[in-house]
Structures are given as C-alpha cells and as structure tokens.
Amino acid sequence: MMQDYSINQFLAIAGTPNLDIEICDVTMRDGEQMPGVVFSPDEKLDIALRLDEIGVDVIEAGFPVVSTAEMIAVREVCNLGLNAKISALSRSVKRDVDAALDCGVDMVCVFIATSELHLKHKLRMSCPEAIKCALDTVEYAKDHGLIVRFSAEDATRTDLETLKKLYKKAEEYHADYVSVADTVGIMNPRTMYYLISEIKKVVTIPICMHCHDDMGLALANTLSGAEAGAYQLHTTVNGIGERAGNTPLEELLVSLRLQYNIDQYDLSKLKDVSRLIESYSGVSVPKNKAIVGSNAFAHESGIHVAAVLEEPRTYELFSPEMVGAARHIIIGKHTGAKALRYITQRMGYRLKDNELIVLAEKVKMCSELKRPINCEELRKLILGMENVDIIYPGP
Ligand code: HCA
C-alpha cells in the first residue's frame, strides 16, 4: 500500500504533543479596536451566535465601559444563553468591573500594563502602584462573583521576575486565569515557549495566550505557548485587530485539527464566519489569506489544475469542504487543455483535442488583459469556433 504522506510524516517523527486548550475569541473586542471597525449590537449578536456554533469556549463580547451601545450589545449577547462563556474587558478600575457586571457577563478580563515603557509613558505609575490597582480590581471582581482573567498588558516586554511575582500574586488573589499579552508581537516561537515554561513554574491556574501579529508570528507563537502548557488561546476571525491584528481563528483551528488532533470545533463554518466578519467590519480578506482567502482553493496553472482534477490532495493540503469553502478552477494564461476540457464540459460543450489546443491559445491571448477570464468570455471564445459539439445548453 502506498505510504500516506498527505498530512505530515514529520508529525510521527517529531511527535504530537497532547494539548489541553480552550479558545477565547476576541473579535468583538480586540477585533473592534482595529481602526475603522464598529460592530452594531445586532451584528454582535449575529457574530456571537456564529462563534458559538463553531464551539468557541469563551467569547469576549466587548469593553462595556466604552459606551451605552457597547453595554447594550454585551448585555444582549449575555442574554442569548449561549454555550460559550461571555467575557468583557475591564481596566484595573472598579467602574469598569461594574459596567461588566451590569451586562451580566460570566467573566471579566482585568488588565493593566506592566512594562516599564507603558508604566512610565502611558500610566505614569510606579510598578507597585500598578500592581495594587490590578490586585484590588481582581479582588473586587471576584467578590462580585465573576470568573477573572488577569492580563498583564505588554507582558512580553516586562521584566520576567516582576511578571512572575505579579502572576503569583494574582493567583493568591483568586484570579482564575493569568494572561500573557504579547501586545506588540515581539515574541518568536522559541522565546514564547521559554516564557510560558517560566510562568508555569510559579502559577497553577491556566495561562492565556494573547498574541499580536506585528511580525507575522502570532499563530506560531500561540501554538508554541500552547505546547509549553498555555490553556486559553486567543483569536479573532480573519485575524483582525489592533495594527497587524491577532491570531486568526480559522488558522488556529485548522492547525489544531491537522497538527494536534483537536476536533472539538466545527471547522465547516469557518468560511461563512469569515465572510460575515469581512462584511460587518469592512476589512477585506486578502485573496491569498490562508483557509478563507478566495485563492485558498483556486488553481490556474495547467500543471496544478491537471493534477488537482486527478487527485485534489496533490495541491490541496485539506479539502475546501472541511472549512466550508469551495474549489475554483481559474481560467487564465497558465490554463492547459486538460483544465479547459473539464471546464468546458461543465459548461455544456464537448471539444475535441485539437479544439482544446486552439481554445487554450485564445485564452492565453485574452489573458494578456492581466485578469482571469470569466465563463461568459470563455463561452464567446468557444462559440467563435466552428463545429463545436454542444452537449446541452450550458448555464
Ligand atoms: C490592549 C489590551 C490587550 C489585552 C490582552 C488580553 C493587549 O492593548 O488593548 O486580553 O490579555 O493586547 O495587550 O488586548
């Protein structure tokens, strides 16, 4: 029997760690902090429903203290009665926790910046002052019955010993999670693994990974943190978020499925939720975006199309159906006769081999317009040829 290398022979050699994880999606909070993005309360309800259908464990629905509309939206998300826990963001001030409590959230993220840079230039506080604010707020939120995630903003530029002491203190104050925010995306997989391993030495509560993509490493860093033992992994749909954004939900879930055998999430809804966020946020998904870009399962080159038509796995790591997408065979400069046979048959024409060669030449000439040719243009080219055998009138 032929060896199946279709997924990854190296996983067997390098080993697959058993990850124990949950997903916290922050599209409606960090995603909404992307310049120009605003979700209406109705849109937030829709987004929350879709995330819940996928099986996301925690949904960060917003930052309630920001506005009345935000409070209404977060409250309505809470009232949906979803399986996911609903969380809200709160600075380390009681007023923010009160706003979250008013919405009826299950969980709150109490955050404060801890790096010298942020303390000096943003908060204008000493480190002990910031720690006091954070711990008082954690205590207040716990006293009011909330699940508390304590997040050190800019954790990855904070002195390690200070960070470890702070997380240990947060645990003593009964925080339920501690969160490592790679706020400006400074880490790489190696440094993230080290950092999470160090934090695990001092706390027993679950650790969260909140990675930004400033160097394009958010997904890799999230996975590396999870390998080192982090439990709650943060994502946004399409990777939207501050600056270069956050770890994309769709990329993380597919990687968890294919590389770590985690199958508790419904991947078949990923393309739909991506379209939804594209429309509500107004942020277009790049064509070549992994998993959900329009080119993720598109093939044009003659060599690729011929192979994909024979056996899709030649150029598709996984089937488009797995993520609710579809395969597209594109007609263009690189399209060969084999691909044209497949496409023209589906359009209702049966072309002989020599006709396909002529058609391929015509397509090449047209594609000098620097764009793929659509089916209508292809039909005109076919009808311009003599004696083409029409099987049935195409669509
Ligand atoms: C921000 C805060 C945060 C919080 C991260 C977290 C960050 O800067 O808006 O939830 O753990 O990136 O530091 O989003």
Coordinates of C-alpha atoms and ligand atoms in Angstrom, one line a residue:
M1 CA 0.0 0.0 0.0
M2 CA 1.2 3.5 -0.8
Q3 CA 2.5 5.4 2.2
D4 CA 0.1 8.3 3.0
Y5 CA 2.3 11.4 3.3
S6 CA -0.7 13.6 2.8
I7 CA -0.7 15.2 6.2
N8 CA 2.7 15.1 7.6
Q9 CA 5.2 12.3 8.0
F10 CA 7.2 14.5 10.4
L11 CA 4.5 14.6 13.0
A12 CA 5.1 10.9 13.5
I13 CA 8.8 11.5 13.9
A14 CA 8.8 14.8 15.9
G15 CA 5.8 13.7 18.0
T16 CA 2.4 15.4 18.6
P17 CA 2.1 17.0 22.0
N18 CA -1.3 16.4 23.7
L19 CA -2.6 19.9 24.0
D20 CA -5.2 20.8 26.6
I21 CA -6.7 24.0 25.3
E22 CA -9.8 26.2 25.0
I23 CA -10.4 29.1 22.6
C24 CA -11.3 32.6 23.6
D25 CA -12.3 34.6 20.6
V26 CA -11.8 38.4 20.9
T27 CA -13.1 39.5 17.5
M28 CA -15.8 41.7 19.1
R29 CA -13.3 43.4 21.4
D30 CA -9.7 43.5 20.1
G31 CA -11.0 43.0 16.6
E32 CA -13.2 46.0 17.0
Q33 CA -10.2 48.0 18.1
M34 CA -8.9 47.9 14.5
P35 CA -9.1 51.4 13.1
G36 CA -12.5 52.0 11.4
V37 CA -14.2 48.8 12.7
V38 CA -17.5 49.2 14.6
F39 CA -20.0 46.3 15.1
S40 CA -23.6 47.3 15.8
P41 CA -25.4 45.5 18.6
D42 CA -27.3 43.4 16.1
E43 CA -24.1 42.5 14.3
K44 CA -22.5 41.5 17.7
L45 CA -25.5 39.1 18.3
D46 CA -25.0 37.5 14.9
I47 CA -21.3 37.1 15.4
A48 CA -21.7 35.6 18.9
L49 CA -24.2 33.1 17.5
R50 CA -21.8 32.0 14.8
L51 CA -18.8 31.7 17.1
D52 CA -21.0 29.6 19.5
E53 CA -21.9 27.3 16.6
I54 CA -18.3 26.7 15.9
G55 CA -17.8 25.7 19.5
V56 CA -15.6 28.6 20.7
D57 CA -15.4 28.3 24.5
V58 CA -15.2 31.9 25.6
I59 CA -16.4 35.0 23.6
E60 CA -15.1 38.3 24.6
A61 CA -18.1 40.4 23.6
G62 CA -16.7 43.9 24.2
F63 CA -15.5 46.7 26.5
P64 CA -18.7 47.7 28.3
V65 CA -17.5 51.0 29.9
V66 CA -16.8 52.4 26.4
S67 CA -20.4 53.4 25.6
T68 CA -24.0 52.8 26.2
A69 CA -24.4 51.0 22.8
E70 CA -21.5 48.7 23.8
M71 CA -23.2 47.9 27.1
I72 CA -26.4 47.1 25.3
A73 CA -24.6 44.9 22.9
V74 CA -22.7 42.9 25.5
R75 CA -25.9 42.6 27.6
E76 CA -27.8 41.2 24.7
V77 CA -25.0 38.7 23.9
C78 CA -25.2 37.6 27.5
N79 CA -29.0 37.1 27.2
L80 CA -28.6 34.8 24.2
G81 CA -27.9 31.9 26.6
L82 CA -25.0 30.5 24.5
N83 CA -22.8 27.6 25.5
A84 CA -19.8 29.8 25.4
K85 CA -18.9 31.8 28.4
I86 CA -19.2 35.6 27.8
S87 CA -16.4 37.8 28.8
A88 CA -15.8 41.6 28.8
L89 CA -12.7 43.8 29.1
S90 CA -12.1 45.9 32.1
R91 CA -9.2 48.2 33.0
S92 CA -8.0 47.9 36.6
V93 CA -10.7 50.2 37.9
K94 CA -13.9 49.2 39.8
R95 CA -16.1 51.3 37.4
D96 CA -15.2 49.0 34.5
V97 CA -15.9 45.9 36.5
D98 CA -19.3 47.5 37.5
A99 CA -20.1 48.1 33.8
A100 CA -19.3 44.4 33.0
L101 CA -21.4 43.3 36.0
D102 CA -24.3 45.4 34.7
C103 CA -24.2 43.5 31.4
G104 CA -24.4 40.1 33.2
V105 CA -21.1 38.6 31.9
D106 CA -19.7 35.4 33.2
M107 CA -16.2 36.5 33.1
V108 CA -14.0 39.6 33.1
C109 CA -10.5 40.4 31.8
V110 CA -8.9 42.8 34.3
F111 CA -5.8 44.2 32.6
I112 CA -3.0 46.6 33.4
A113 CA 0.2 47.4 31.6
T114 CA 3.3 46.1 33.4
S115 CA 6.3 47.0 31.2
E116 CA 8.5 49.9 32.2
L117 CA 7.7 51.6 28.9
H118 CA 3.9 51.6 29.5
L119 CA 4.2 52.4 33.2
K120 CA 6.4 55.4 32.5
H121 CA 4.9 56.8 29.3
K122 CA 1.3 55.7 29.5
L123 CA 0.1 55.0 33.0
R124 CA 2.6 57.3 34.7
M125 CA 2.6 55.0 37.7
S126 CA 5.2 53.0 39.6
C127 CA 5.1 49.3 39.3
P128 CA 3.9 48.8 42.9
E129 CA 1.1 51.2 42.3
A130 CA 0.0 49.4 39.1
I131 CA 0.2 46.0 40.9
K132 CA -2.0 47.4 43.7
C133 CA -4.7 48.7 41.3
A134 CA -4.7 45.3 39.5
L135 CA -5.0 43.2 42.6
D136 CA -7.6 45.4 44.2
T137 CA -9.7 45.1 41.0
V138 CA -9.2 41.4 40.7
E139 CA -10.4 41.1 44.3
Y140 CA -13.4 43.3 43.6
A141 CA -14.4 41.3 40.6
K142 CA -14.0 38.0 42.5
D143 CA -16.1 39.4 45.4
H144 CA -18.8 40.1 42.9
G145 CA -18.9 36.5 41.6
L146 CA -17.1 36.9 38.3
I147 CA -14.6 34.5 36.7
V148 CA -11.5 36.6 36.5
R149 CA -8.7 36.6 33.9
F150 CA -5.9 38.9 34.9
S151 CA -3.9 40.2 32.0
A152 CA -0.5 41.9 32.0
E153 CA -0.6 44.2 29.0
D154 CA 2.8 44.3 27.3
A155 CA 3.8 41.2 29.4
T156 CA 6.4 40.2 26.9
R157 CA 8.3 43.5 27.4
T158 CA 8.0 43.3 31.2
D159 CA 10.9 42.2 33.4
L160 CA 10.5 38.4 33.9
E161 CA 10.9 38.3 37.6
T162 CA 8.3 41.1 38.1
L163 CA 5.9 39.4 35.8
K164 CA 6.2 36.1 37.7
K165 CA 5.7 37.8 41.0
L166 CA 2.6 39.6 39.7
Y167 CA 1.0 36.4 38.2
K168 CA 1.7 34.6 41.5
K169 CA 0.0 37.4 43.4
A170 CA -2.9 37.4 41.0
E171 CA -3.3 33.7 41.8
E172 CA -3.2 34.4 45.5
Y173 CA -6.0 37.0 44.9
H174 CA -8.0 34.2 43.4
A175 CA -7.8 35.1 39.7
D176 CA -8.9 32.2 37.6
Y177 CA -6.5 32.7 34.7
V178 CA -3.4 34.8 34.0
S179 CA -3.0 36.2 30.6
V180 CA 0.2 36.8 28.7
A181 CA -0.3 39.6 26.3
D182 CA 2.2 39.9 23.5
T183 CA 0.8 43.3 22.9
V184 CA 3.2 44.4 20.2
G185 CA 4.0 41.0 18.8
I186 CA 7.7 40.9 19.9
M187 CA 8.0 37.2 20.5
N188 CA 9.0 34.2 18.4
P189 CA 8.1 30.6 19.0
R190 CA 11.3 29.9 20.9
T191 CA 11.1 32.8 23.3
M192 CA 7.3 32.2 23.8
Y193 CA 8.0 28.6 24.8
Y194 CA 10.6 29.7 27.3
L195 CA 8.3 32.4 28.8
I196 CA 5.3 30.2 29.2
S197 CA 7.5 27.5 30.8
E198 CA 8.8 30.0 33.3
I199 CA 5.4 31.2 34.2
K200 CA 4.2 27.7 34.6
K201 CA 6.8 27.2 37.3
V202 CA 5.1 29.8 39.6
V203 CA 1.3 29.5 38.9
T204 CA -1.1 26.6 38.9
I205 CA -4.1 28.4 37.3
P206 CA -4.5 28.3 33.5
I207 CA -2.4 30.6 31.4
C208 CA -3.8 32.5 28.4
M209 CA -2.0 33.5 25.2
H210 CA -2.9 36.8 23.5
C211 CA -0.7 37.3 20.5
H212 CA -0.4 40.1 18.1
D213 CA 0.8 39.7 14.6
D214 CA 3.3 42.6 14.1
M215 CA 6.0 40.3 12.7
G216 CA 3.5 37.7 11.3
L217 CA 4.2 35.3 14.1
A218 CA 1.0 35.4 16.1
L219 CA -0.2 31.9 15.1
A220 CA 3.2 30.3 15.6
N221 CA 3.6 32.0 19.0
T222 CA 0.2 30.9 20.1
L223 CA 0.9 27.3 19.2
S224 CA 4.3 27.4 20.8
G225 CA 2.8 28.8 24.0
A226 CA 0.2 26.0 23.9
E227 CA 3.0 23.4 23.5
A228 CA 4.6 24.9 26.6
G229 CA 1.4 24.4 28.5
A230 CA -0.8 27.6 28.0
Y231 CA -4.5 26.7 28.1
Q232 CA -6.6 29.6 26.8
L233 CA -5.8 30.7 23.2
H234 CA -7.0 34.0 21.9
T235 CA -8.1 34.5 18.3
T236 CA -10.0 36.9 16.0
V237 CA -11.8 36.0 12.9
N238 CA -9.7 36.8 9.8
G239 CA -7.0 37.9 12.3
I240 CA -8.5 41.4 12.6
G241 CA -7.3 43.6 15.5
E242 CA -5.0 46.4 16.5
R243 CA -2.3 47.2 13.9
A244 CA -1.4 43.9 12.2
G245 CA -4.1 42.1 14.1
N246 CA -4.3 38.9 16.2
T247 CA -4.0 35.2 15.8
P248 CA -6.6 34.2 13.1
L249 CA -9.3 31.9 14.4
E250 CA -9.5 29.9 11.2
E251 CA -5.8 29.3 11.0
L252 CA -5.5 28.2 14.6
L253 CA -8.5 25.8 14.4
V254 CA -7.2 24.2 11.2
S255 CA -3.8 23.8 12.7
L256 CA -5.1 22.4 15.9
R257 CA -7.2 19.8 13.8
L258 CA -4.5 18.8 11.4
Q259 CA -1.4 19.0 13.6
Y260 CA -2.7 18.3 17.1
N261 CA -5.7 16.1 16.5
I262 CA -8.1 18.5 18.3
D263 CA -11.5 18.0 16.8
Q264 CA -14.0 19.7 19.1
Y265 CA -14.6 22.7 16.9
D266 CA -16.8 22.8 13.8
L267 CA -14.5 23.9 11.0
S268 CA -17.1 23.7 8.3
K269 CA -18.4 27.1 9.4
L270 CA -15.1 28.9 9.1
K271 CA -15.6 30.3 5.6
D272 CA -19.1 31.6 6.5
V273 CA -18.0 33.4 9.6
S274 CA -15.0 34.9 7.7
R275 CA -17.4 36.3 5.1
L276 CA -19.6 37.7 7.9
I277 CA -16.8 39.5 9.6
E278 CA -15.5 40.8 6.3
S279 CA -18.9 42.3 5.6
Y280 CA -19.5 43.7 9.2
S281 CA -16.0 45.0 9.6
G282 CA -15.5 46.3 6.1
V283 CA -12.0 44.8 6.2
S284 CA -11.4 42.7 3.1
V285 CA -9.8 39.4 3.4
P286 CA -6.7 39.2 1.2
K287 CA -7.1 36.8 -1.7
N288 CA -4.1 34.7 -0.6
K289 CA -5.2 34.6 3.1
A290 CA -4.8 31.0 4.4
I291 CA -8.0 29.0 4.8
V292 CA -10.5 31.8 3.9
G293 CA -8.9 33.8 1.1
S294 CA -10.6 33.5 -2.3
N295 CA -7.4 31.9 -3.7
A296 CA -7.0 29.4 -0.8
F297 CA -8.5 26.6 -3.1
A298 CA -8.1 28.3 -6.5
H299 CA -6.0 26.7 -9.2
E300 CA -5.0 28.2 -12.6
S301 CA -1.7 26.8 -13.7
G302 CA -2.1 24.0 -16.2
I303 CA 0.1 21.6 -14.3
H304 CA -1.7 22.2 -11.0
V305 CA -5.2 22.0 -12.4
A306 CA -4.5 18.8 -14.3
A307 CA -3.1 17.2 -11.1
V308 CA -5.9 18.6 -8.9
L309 CA -8.6 17.2 -11.2
E310 CA -7.0 13.8 -11.0
E311 CA -6.3 13.9 -7.2
P312 CA -7.1 17.1 -5.2
R313 CA -4.5 16.3 -2.5
T314 CA -1.7 17.0 -4.9
Y315 CA -2.1 20.7 -4.4
E316 CA -4.6 21.0 -1.5
L317 CA -3.5 20.2 2.0
F318 CA -7.1 19.6 3.0
S319 CA -10.4 19.7 1.3
P320 CA -12.2 23.0 0.8
E321 CA -15.4 21.4 2.2
M322 CA -13.6 20.9 5.6
V323 CA -13.8 24.6 6.1
G324 CA -17.0 25.3 4.2
A325 CA -15.2 26.6 1.1
A326 CA -15.2 25.5 -2.5
R327 CA -12.6 24.7 -5.1
H328 CA -12.2 27.1 -8.0
I329 CA -10.6 26.3 -11.3
I330 CA -9.5 29.6 -12.8
I331 CA -9.1 30.2 -16.5
G332 CA -6.1 32.3 -17.4
K333 CA -2.7 32.5 -19.0
H334 CA -1.5 29.2 -17.4
T335 CA -4.6 27.1 -18.1
G336 CA -3.9 24.0 -20.1
A337 CA -6.0 21.8 -22.4
K338 CA -6.9 19.4 -19.6
A339 CA -8.3 22.0 -17.4
L340 CA -10.2 23.5 -20.3
R341 CA -11.7 20.1 -21.1
Y342 CA -13.0 19.9 -17.5
I343 CA -14.4 23.5 -17.5
T344 CA -16.0 23.4 -21.0
Q345 CA -17.6 20.0 -20.3
R346 CA -19.2 21.5 -17.1
M347 CA -20.4 24.5 -19.3
G348 CA -22.1 22.0 -21.7
Y349 CA -19.6 21.7 -24.6
R350 CA -17.6 18.7 -25.8
L351 CA -14.4 19.9 -27.5
K352 CA -12.1 17.7 -29.5
D353 CA -8.3 17.6 -28.5
N354 CA -7.3 20.0 -31.4
E355 CA -10.1 22.4 -30.5
L356 CA -9.0 22.5 -26.9
I357 CA -5.5 23.4 -28.0
V358 CA -6.8 26.2 -30.2
L359 CA -9.0 27.4 -27.3
A360 CA -6.0 27.3 -24.9
E361 CA -4.2 29.6 -27.3
K362 CA -7.1 32.0 -27.5
V363 CA -7.3 32.1 -23.7
K364 CA -3.6 32.9 -23.4
M365 CA -4.1 35.8 -25.8
C366 CA -7.1 37.2 -23.9
S367 CA -5.4 36.8 -20.6
E368 CA -2.8 39.4 -21.7
L369 CA -5.5 41.7 -20.3
K370 CA -3.9 40.7 -17.0
R371 CA -7.0 39.2 -15.4
P372 CA -8.6 35.8 -15.3
I373 CA -11.2 35.2 -17.9
N374 CA -14.8 34.5 -16.8
C375 CA -17.1 31.9 -18.1
E376 CA -19.1 34.3 -20.3
E377 CA -15.9 35.3 -22.1
L378 CA -14.9 31.7 -22.4
R379 CA -18.3 30.9 -23.9
K380 CA -17.9 33.6 -26.5
L381 CA -14.5 32.2 -27.5
I382 CA -16.0 28.7 -27.8
L383 CA -18.9 30.0 -29.9
G384 CA -16.5 31.8 -32.1
M385 CA -15.0 28.4 -33.1
E386 CA -16.6 26.2 -35.8
N387 CA -18.4 22.9 -35.3
V388 CA -18.1 22.7 -31.5
D389 CA -20.2 19.9 -30.1
I390 CA -22.8 21.2 -27.7
I391 CA -23.8 18.6 -25.2
Y392 CA -26.5 20.7 -23.6
P393 CA -27.0 24.5 -23.4
G394 CA -24.7 25.5 -20.6
P395 CA -25.8 27.7 -17.7
Ligands
HCA1 C1 -4.9 46.2 24.6 C2 -5.0 45.1 25.7 C3 -4.8 43.7 25.2 C4 -5.2 42.8 26.3 C5 -4.8 41.4 26.1 C6 -5.5 40.3 26.8 C7 -3.3 43.6 24.7 O1 -3.8 46.6 24.3 O2 -5.9 46.6 24.0 O3 -6.7 40.2 26.7 O4 -4.9 39.5 27.5 O5 -3.1 43.3 23.5 O6 -2.4 43.8 25.5 O7 -5.6 43.5 24.0

